[in-house]
Amino acid sequence: MKLLRSVAAAAASLLPALGAAQDFNAAPPNAPDQSPAFEGQARAPVLTDDIALKADVITDGLDHPWAMEQLPDGSWLVTERPGQMRVISPGGELSDPISGLPEVAAVGQGGLLDVLLAEDFAQSRRLWFSYAAPAEGGNHTAVATATLSADNSALEGVEQIFAQVPVYDGRLHFGSRLVHAGDGNLFVTLGERSDTPIRDTAQQDDNHLGKLLRIDAMTGAPAEGNPGLGLPEVWAKGFRNVQAAARDAQGRLWTVEHGPKGGDELNRPEPGLNYGWPVITYGLDYDGSPINDGITAQDGMEQPVYYWDPVIAPSGLVFYDGEMFPEWQGDALIGNLQTDQAFTRLRLDGDRVTGEARHLSGQGRVRDIAVAADGAVMLLTDEDNGALLRVSRE
């Protein structure tokens, strides 16, 4: 459905924008007895600027969209969690579902998830997608590759190249984001399936749960040079549910994961390291009880670069590189499923966060975020009537 209507954003005028920005660090933490491990690990100084923003709805009528990629002609390829993939034209026209997708397990948080274009997509038409795949005994996160037909109507040569082990009969924490590793390999983020006690297997080395993988992009085989951390595909372990991942301008991988009640984390994963879940974590369990006696540090386990308490519910990450907002160059933009802010912006200095801003409100649950070719920020809202939004200067 084509709308192209302009929505008044929370930052449509400067004073409301700055007033809203000053509020988020005043919110009390869920775990007041916990303290950051180092200065600047939480509640960084609030970034303020004089940029008034607007959000234009390019199209709506999407069924719980999950991920997007911009095609060479300016269209957007979008996944919908129930199992559809569509193309949205630059003018907002929504295509019929693309044919050729495999069956997905559209249960709970599962379904069709991320999509990633080949770096030479304009020539090869190759892409990858992740999804919850049905399997005997339950479901598991899988990755497939295919080519998109020249008329954008069908996936051709679909081949599943990876499936998470073990299979689990659950509805939660599938992950997953796909990121080019820059060397012909893919990074794949995988959730730990949430339930107690299976979440504890994020610390075990005989499975893919709560792990970050690095695999060959064409075959799914373990990438050469992996650290030998349990299964040969595993690059790092100890994650909860990573739904945001991207490489920065220096080529470094960053992830942002859903924590418990007050424990969302920004990490810069490195090979062979253990990021702690669920042995150490900030925040509390959803019932208000401490997790593993509430400890936040242990030898042999990495601290997050940054954490949020209260949470932002992060999904989607991109490092800004565009002409529309030169003031944001290099900043990390993170989609927020919390509807009081559409996205969070972090200013980084090396491996540390030096400032945080939050932009817009009332736009819906932002599942993915991207930067368009013209520098606009694109948002995808995970709703029954989901939308693709274009954020630009007022």
Coordinates of C-alpha atoms in Angstrom, one line a residue:
M1 CA 0.0 0.0 0.0
K2 CA 1.5 3.3 -1.1
L3 CA 1.2 6.1 1.5
L4 CA 4.1 8.6 1.3
R5 CA 2.5 10.6 4.1
S6 CA 4.7 12.7 6.4
V7 CA 4.5 11.9 10.1
A8 CA 5.2 14.6 12.7
A9 CA 8.2 13.3 14.6
A10 CA 9.1 13.9 18.3
A11 CA 12.0 16.0 17.1
A12 CA 10.0 18.1 14.7
S13 CA 11.0 21.1 16.8
L14 CA 14.2 21.6 18.6
L15 CA 13.0 22.2 22.2
P16 CA 10.8 19.0 22.4
A17 CA 13.7 17.0 20.9
L18 CA 16.2 18.2 23.5
G19 CA 13.7 17.9 26.4
A20 CA 13.0 14.3 25.5
A21 CA 16.7 13.5 25.1
Q22 CA 17.5 14.7 28.6
D23 CA 15.0 12.3 30.2
F24 CA 16.3 8.8 29.5
N25 CA 19.3 8.8 31.9
A26 CA 17.0 9.9 34.7
A27 CA 15.1 6.6 34.6
P28 CA 15.9 4.4 37.6
P29 CA 17.7 1.1 36.9
N30 CA 16.0 -2.3 37.3
A31 CA 19.1 -3.5 39.3
P32 CA 20.1 -0.6 41.5
D33 CA 22.7 -2.7 43.4
Q34 CA 24.8 -3.3 40.3
S35 CA 27.5 -0.9 39.2
P36 CA 29.4 -0.5 35.9
A37 CA 32.8 -2.2 35.7
F38 CA 34.4 1.0 34.3
E39 CA 33.5 4.6 33.7
G40 CA 31.3 5.1 30.7
Q41 CA 30.0 1.5 30.5
A42 CA 26.4 2.7 31.1
R43 CA 24.5 6.0 31.0
A44 CA 27.0 7.9 28.8
P45 CA 26.5 11.7 28.5
V46 CA 23.5 12.7 26.5
L47 CA 24.3 13.9 22.9
T48 CA 22.3 16.9 21.8
D49 CA 22.1 18.6 18.4
D50 CA 19.9 21.0 16.6
I51 CA 18.7 18.6 14.0
A52 CA 14.9 18.5 13.7
L53 CA 13.7 15.2 12.2
K54 CA 10.7 13.9 10.2
A55 CA 9.6 10.4 9.4
D56 CA 7.9 9.7 6.1
V57 CA 6.0 6.4 5.7
I58 CA 7.1 4.9 2.4
T59 CA 4.7 2.0 2.7
D60 CA 2.7 0.2 5.3
G61 CA 0.6 -3.0 5.3
L62 CA 3.6 -5.2 6.0
D63 CA 3.1 -8.3 8.2
H64 CA 5.7 -8.2 11.0
P65 CA 8.7 -7.2 8.8
W66 CA 12.1 -8.2 10.1
A67 CA 14.9 -7.1 7.9
M68 CA 15.7 -5.0 4.8
E69 CA 18.4 -4.4 2.2
Q70 CA 18.4 -1.7 -0.5
L71 CA 18.6 -3.0 -4.1
P72 CA 20.7 -1.2 -6.7
D73 CA 17.7 0.5 -8.2
G74 CA 16.7 2.1 -4.9
S75 CA 14.0 -0.5 -4.0
W76 CA 14.0 -2.2 -0.7
L77 CA 14.0 -6.0 -0.3
V78 CA 12.1 -6.8 3.0
T79 CA 11.5 -10.0 4.9
E80 CA 8.2 -10.6 6.8
R81 CA 8.5 -13.0 9.8
P82 CA 5.5 -15.2 8.8
G83 CA 7.5 -16.3 5.7
Q84 CA 7.3 -13.7 2.9
M85 CA 9.9 -11.7 1.2
R86 CA 8.8 -8.6 -0.8
V87 CA 10.2 -5.6 -2.8
I88 CA 9.1 -2.1 -2.0
S89 CA 9.7 0.3 -4.9
P90 CA 11.2 3.8 -4.4
G91 CA 7.7 5.2 -4.7
G92 CA 6.3 2.9 -2.1
E93 CA 4.6 0.2 -4.2
L94 CA 4.6 -3.2 -2.4
S95 CA 5.2 -6.3 -4.6
D96 CA 3.5 -9.7 -4.3
P97 CA 5.4 -12.2 -2.2
I98 CA 8.6 -13.5 -3.8
S99 CA 8.3 -17.2 -4.7
G100 CA 10.8 -19.9 -3.9
L101 CA 11.2 -19.5 -0.1
P102 CA 11.5 -22.6 2.0
E103 CA 9.0 -23.5 4.8
V104 CA 9.6 -21.5 7.9
A105 CA 8.6 -22.2 11.5
A106 CA 6.6 -19.0 12.2
V107 CA 6.1 -19.6 15.9
G108 CA 6.7 -17.0 18.6
Q109 CA 9.8 -15.0 17.6
G110 CA 10.6 -17.5 14.8
G111 CA 10.0 -17.2 11.1
L112 CA 11.8 -15.5 8.2
L113 CA 14.5 -13.3 9.8
D114 CA 17.5 -11.5 8.3
V115 CA 18.5 -10.9 4.6
L116 CA 21.9 -9.9 3.3
L117 CA 22.9 -9.0 -0.3
A118 CA 26.2 -10.2 -1.8
E119 CA 28.7 -7.4 -2.1
D120 CA 28.6 -8.0 -5.9
F121 CA 24.8 -8.3 -6.0
A122 CA 24.4 -6.0 -9.0
Q123 CA 26.2 -8.7 -11.0
S124 CA 25.5 -12.0 -9.2
R125 CA 22.0 -11.4 -7.8
R126 CA 23.1 -13.5 -4.8
L127 CA 21.7 -13.1 -1.3
W128 CA 21.5 -14.9 2.0
F129 CA 18.7 -15.2 4.5
S130 CA 18.2 -16.7 8.0
Y131 CA 15.0 -18.3 9.2
A132 CA 13.6 -20.6 11.9
A133 CA 13.4 -23.9 10.1
P134 CA 11.0 -26.7 11.1
A135 CA 12.7 -29.9 12.1
E136 CA 11.9 -33.2 13.7
G137 CA 11.5 -32.4 17.4
G138 CA 11.0 -28.7 17.0
N139 CA 12.9 -26.0 15.1
H140 CA 16.3 -24.3 14.7
T141 CA 17.8 -21.2 13.1
A142 CA 19.1 -21.9 9.6
V143 CA 20.9 -19.9 6.9
A144 CA 20.2 -20.3 3.1
T145 CA 21.6 -18.7 0.0
A146 CA 19.9 -18.1 -3.4
T147 CA 19.8 -15.8 -6.3
L148 CA 17.0 -13.3 -6.9
S149 CA 15.5 -13.4 -10.4
A150 CA 16.1 -10.4 -12.7
D151 CA 12.4 -9.3 -12.3
N152 CA 12.6 -9.6 -8.4
S153 CA 9.8 -12.2 -8.4
A154 CA 11.5 -15.4 -7.4
L155 CA 14.4 -16.9 -5.5
E156 CA 16.3 -19.4 -7.6
G157 CA 18.7 -22.2 -6.6
V158 CA 17.8 -22.0 -2.9
E159 CA 20.3 -24.0 -0.8
Q160 CA 20.4 -24.3 3.0
I161 CA 24.0 -24.0 4.0
F162 CA 23.7 -24.1 7.8
A163 CA 21.3 -25.3 10.6
Q164 CA 21.8 -24.7 14.3
V165 CA 22.3 -27.7 16.6
P166 CA 20.5 -28.8 18.7
V167 CA 16.9 -28.7 17.4
Y168 CA 14.7 -27.4 20.2
D169 CA 10.9 -27.2 20.6
G170 CA 10.7 -23.5 21.6
R171 CA 9.4 -20.1 20.5
L172 CA 12.0 -17.7 21.6
H173 CA 15.5 -16.3 20.9
F174 CA 16.4 -17.5 17.4
G175 CA 18.8 -14.5 16.8
S176 CA 19.8 -13.8 14.1
R177 CA 21.8 -11.3 12.0
L178 CA 24.0 -12.0 9.0
V179 CA 27.2 -9.9 8.4
H180 CA 29.8 -10.1 5.7
A181 CA 33.1 -10.9 7.4
G182 CA 35.0 -9.2 4.5
D183 CA 37.0 -12.3 3.6
G184 CA 34.4 -14.5 1.8
N185 CA 32.9 -15.6 5.1
L186 CA 29.7 -14.8 7.0
F187 CA 29.2 -13.9 10.7
V188 CA 25.9 -15.4 12.0
T189 CA 24.5 -14.5 15.4
L190 CA 22.4 -17.2 17.2
G191 CA 20.2 -17.0 20.2
E192 CA 20.3 -19.4 23.2
R193 CA 16.5 -20.2 23.0
S194 CA 15.7 -18.4 26.3
D195 CA 14.2 -21.1 28.4
T196 CA 15.7 -22.4 31.6
P197 CA 17.8 -24.5 31.6
I198 CA 18.6 -24.6 27.9
R199 CA 19.9 -21.0 28.0
D200 CA 22.8 -22.4 30.1
T201 CA 24.1 -24.2 27.1
A202 CA 25.4 -20.8 25.8
Q203 CA 28.4 -21.7 27.9
Q204 CA 28.8 -25.2 26.6
D205 CA 31.0 -26.1 23.6
D206 CA 28.9 -28.9 22.0
N207 CA 26.2 -26.7 20.4
H208 CA 25.5 -23.4 18.5
L209 CA 23.2 -21.9 21.1
G210 CA 24.2 -18.4 22.2
K211 CA 27.1 -18.4 19.8
L212 CA 28.6 -16.2 17.2
L213 CA 29.6 -18.2 14.1
R214 CA 31.9 -17.5 11.2
I215 CA 31.2 -19.7 8.2
D216 CA 32.1 -20.0 4.5
A217 CA 29.4 -17.9 2.7
M218 CA 28.9 -20.4 -0.1
T219 CA 29.1 -23.7 1.6
G220 CA 28.4 -23.0 5.3
A221 CA 31.6 -24.9 6.2
P222 CA 33.6 -23.6 9.2
A223 CA 35.7 -20.6 8.1
E224 CA 39.5 -21.1 8.0
G225 CA 41.2 -19.5 11.0
N226 CA 38.3 -20.0 13.5
P227 CA 39.6 -20.2 17.1
G228 CA 38.6 -23.8 17.9
L229 CA 36.1 -22.9 20.5
G230 CA 34.1 -26.1 20.7
L231 CA 32.3 -26.6 17.3
P232 CA 34.5 -25.5 14.4
E233 CA 32.0 -22.9 13.2
V234 CA 32.0 -21.0 16.5
W235 CA 33.9 -17.6 16.7
A236 CA 32.8 -16.5 20.2
K237 CA 30.3 -17.7 22.8
G238 CA 28.2 -16.6 25.8
F239 CA 25.5 -14.4 24.1
R240 CA 21.8 -14.2 24.9
N241 CA 19.9 -13.1 21.8
V242 CA 21.8 -10.9 19.3
Q243 CA 19.5 -9.2 16.8
A244 CA 21.9 -6.4 15.9
A245 CA 25.3 -6.8 14.3
A246 CA 27.4 -4.7 11.9
R247 CA 31.0 -3.9 11.0
D248 CA 32.3 -0.4 11.4
A249 CA 34.4 1.7 9.0
Q250 CA 37.5 0.0 10.3
G251 CA 36.0 -3.5 9.6
R252 CA 35.5 -4.4 13.2
L253 CA 32.4 -6.4 14.2
W254 CA 30.0 -5.1 16.8
T255 CA 26.9 -6.8 18.2
V256 CA 24.0 -5.6 20.3
E257 CA 22.0 -8.2 22.2
H258 CA 18.7 -8.3 24.1
G259 CA 19.6 -8.8 27.7
P260 CA 17.2 -9.6 30.6
K261 CA 15.4 -6.9 32.5
G262 CA 18.1 -4.3 32.4
G263 CA 20.9 -6.0 30.6
D264 CA 21.0 -5.1 26.9
E265 CA 24.7 -5.1 25.8
L266 CA 26.9 -3.6 23.1
N267 CA 29.9 -5.9 22.5
R268 CA 32.9 -5.9 20.0
P269 CA 33.3 -9.7 19.8
E270 CA 36.8 -11.1 19.3
P271 CA 37.6 -14.7 18.4
G272 CA 37.7 -17.3 21.1
L273 CA 36.3 -15.1 23.8
N274 CA 33.4 -15.8 26.2
Y275 CA 30.8 -13.0 26.7
G276 CA 29.4 -14.4 29.9
W277 CA 25.7 -15.2 29.5
P278 CA 24.1 -16.5 31.7
V279 CA 26.9 -16.7 34.2
I280 CA 27.4 -13.0 34.4
T281 CA 25.0 -10.3 33.3
Y282 CA 23.7 -6.9 34.2
G283 CA 20.0 -6.6 35.0
L284 CA 17.5 -9.1 36.5
D285 CA 15.3 -11.9 35.3
Y286 CA 11.9 -10.9 34.1
D287 CA 10.3 -12.0 37.4
G288 CA 12.6 -9.6 39.2
S289 CA 14.9 -12.2 40.7
P290 CA 18.7 -12.1 40.2
I291 CA 20.4 -14.3 37.6
N292 CA 23.2 -16.5 39.0
D293 CA 23.1 -14.5 42.3
G294 CA 23.4 -11.3 40.3
I295 CA 27.1 -11.4 39.6
T296 CA 28.3 -9.1 36.8
A297 CA 31.9 -10.1 36.5
Q298 CA 34.0 -13.3 36.5
D299 CA 37.5 -14.2 35.4
G300 CA 37.7 -15.5 31.8
M301 CA 34.5 -13.6 30.8
E302 CA 34.3 -10.4 28.9
Q303 CA 32.6 -7.2 30.0
P304 CA 30.3 -5.5 27.5
V305 CA 31.6 -2.3 26.0
Y306 CA 28.3 -0.7 27.1
Y307 CA 25.0 -1.8 28.7
W308 CA 21.5 -0.4 29.2
D309 CA 19.4 -0.5 32.4
P310 CA 16.6 0.1 31.7
V311 CA 16.7 -1.6 28.3
I312 CA 16.2 -0.2 24.8
A313 CA 15.2 -3.7 23.3
P314 CA 17.8 -3.4 20.5
S315 CA 17.2 -4.9 17.0
G316 CA 19.2 -3.7 13.9
L317 CA 22.5 -1.9 13.8
V318 CA 24.2 0.3 11.3
F319 CA 27.2 2.7 11.4
Y320 CA 26.2 5.9 9.8
D321 CA 27.9 6.8 6.6
G322 CA 26.1 9.3 4.5
E323 CA 25.7 12.9 3.4
M324 CA 22.4 13.8 5.0
F325 CA 23.6 13.8 8.6
P326 CA 27.4 14.6 8.5
E327 CA 27.2 15.3 12.3
W328 CA 26.5 11.6 12.8
Q329 CA 29.3 10.2 10.6
G330 CA 30.6 7.0 12.2
D331 CA 28.0 6.9 14.9
A332 CA 26.3 3.6 15.7
L333 CA 22.5 3.7 15.1
I334 CA 20.5 1.0 16.8
G335 CA 16.8 0.2 16.3
N336 CA 14.6 0.1 19.4
L337 CA 11.7 -2.2 20.0
Q338 CA 10.7 0.1 22.9
T339 CA 8.3 2.5 21.3
D340 CA 9.3 5.6 23.3
Q341 CA 12.3 6.1 21.0
A342 CA 12.6 4.8 17.5
F343 CA 16.4 4.5 17.5
T344 CA 19.4 5.1 19.7
R345 CA 22.6 6.8 18.5
L346 CA 26.0 6.1 20.1
R347 CA 29.2 8.2 19.6
L348 CA 32.3 6.0 19.9
D349 CA 35.9 6.8 20.6
G350 CA 37.9 3.6 19.9
D351 CA 36.3 0.9 22.0
R352 CA 34.3 3.2 24.3
V353 CA 31.0 5.0 24.1
T354 CA 31.3 8.7 24.8
G355 CA 27.7 9.8 24.2
E356 CA 24.2 8.6 23.6
A357 CA 21.2 10.1 21.9
R358 CA 17.7 8.8 21.3
H359 CA 15.5 9.9 18.4
L360 CA 11.8 10.0 17.6
S361 CA 9.0 8.4 19.4
G362 CA 5.7 6.7 18.7
Q363 CA 6.9 5.2 15.4
G364 CA 6.3 1.6 16.5
R365 CA 8.6 -1.3 17.3
V366 CA 11.7 -0.7 15.2
R367 CA 13.1 -4.1 14.1
D368 CA 15.7 -3.0 11.6
I369 CA 17.6 0.1 10.7
A370 CA 19.6 1.0 7.6
V371 CA 21.2 4.0 5.8
A372 CA 19.8 4.7 2.3
A373 CA 22.0 5.7 -0.6
D374 CA 21.0 9.3 -0.1
G375 CA 21.9 9.3 3.6
A376 CA 18.4 9.0 5.0
V377 CA 17.9 6.7 7.9
M378 CA 15.4 3.9 7.1
L379 CA 13.3 2.2 9.8
L380 CA 11.3 -1.0 9.6
T381 CA 8.5 -1.5 12.2
D382 CA 7.6 -5.0 13.5
E383 CA 3.9 -4.7 13.7
D384 CA 0.7 -6.4 12.4
N385 CA 0.6 -3.3 10.1
G386 CA 4.3 -2.8 9.8
A387 CA 5.9 0.1 7.9
L388 CA 9.0 1.2 6.1
L389 CA 9.9 4.7 7.3
R390 CA 12.3 7.3 5.9
V391 CA 13.9 9.6 8.5
S392 CA 15.3 12.9 7.1
R393 CA 15.8 16.5 8.1
E394 CA 12.6 18.5 8.9

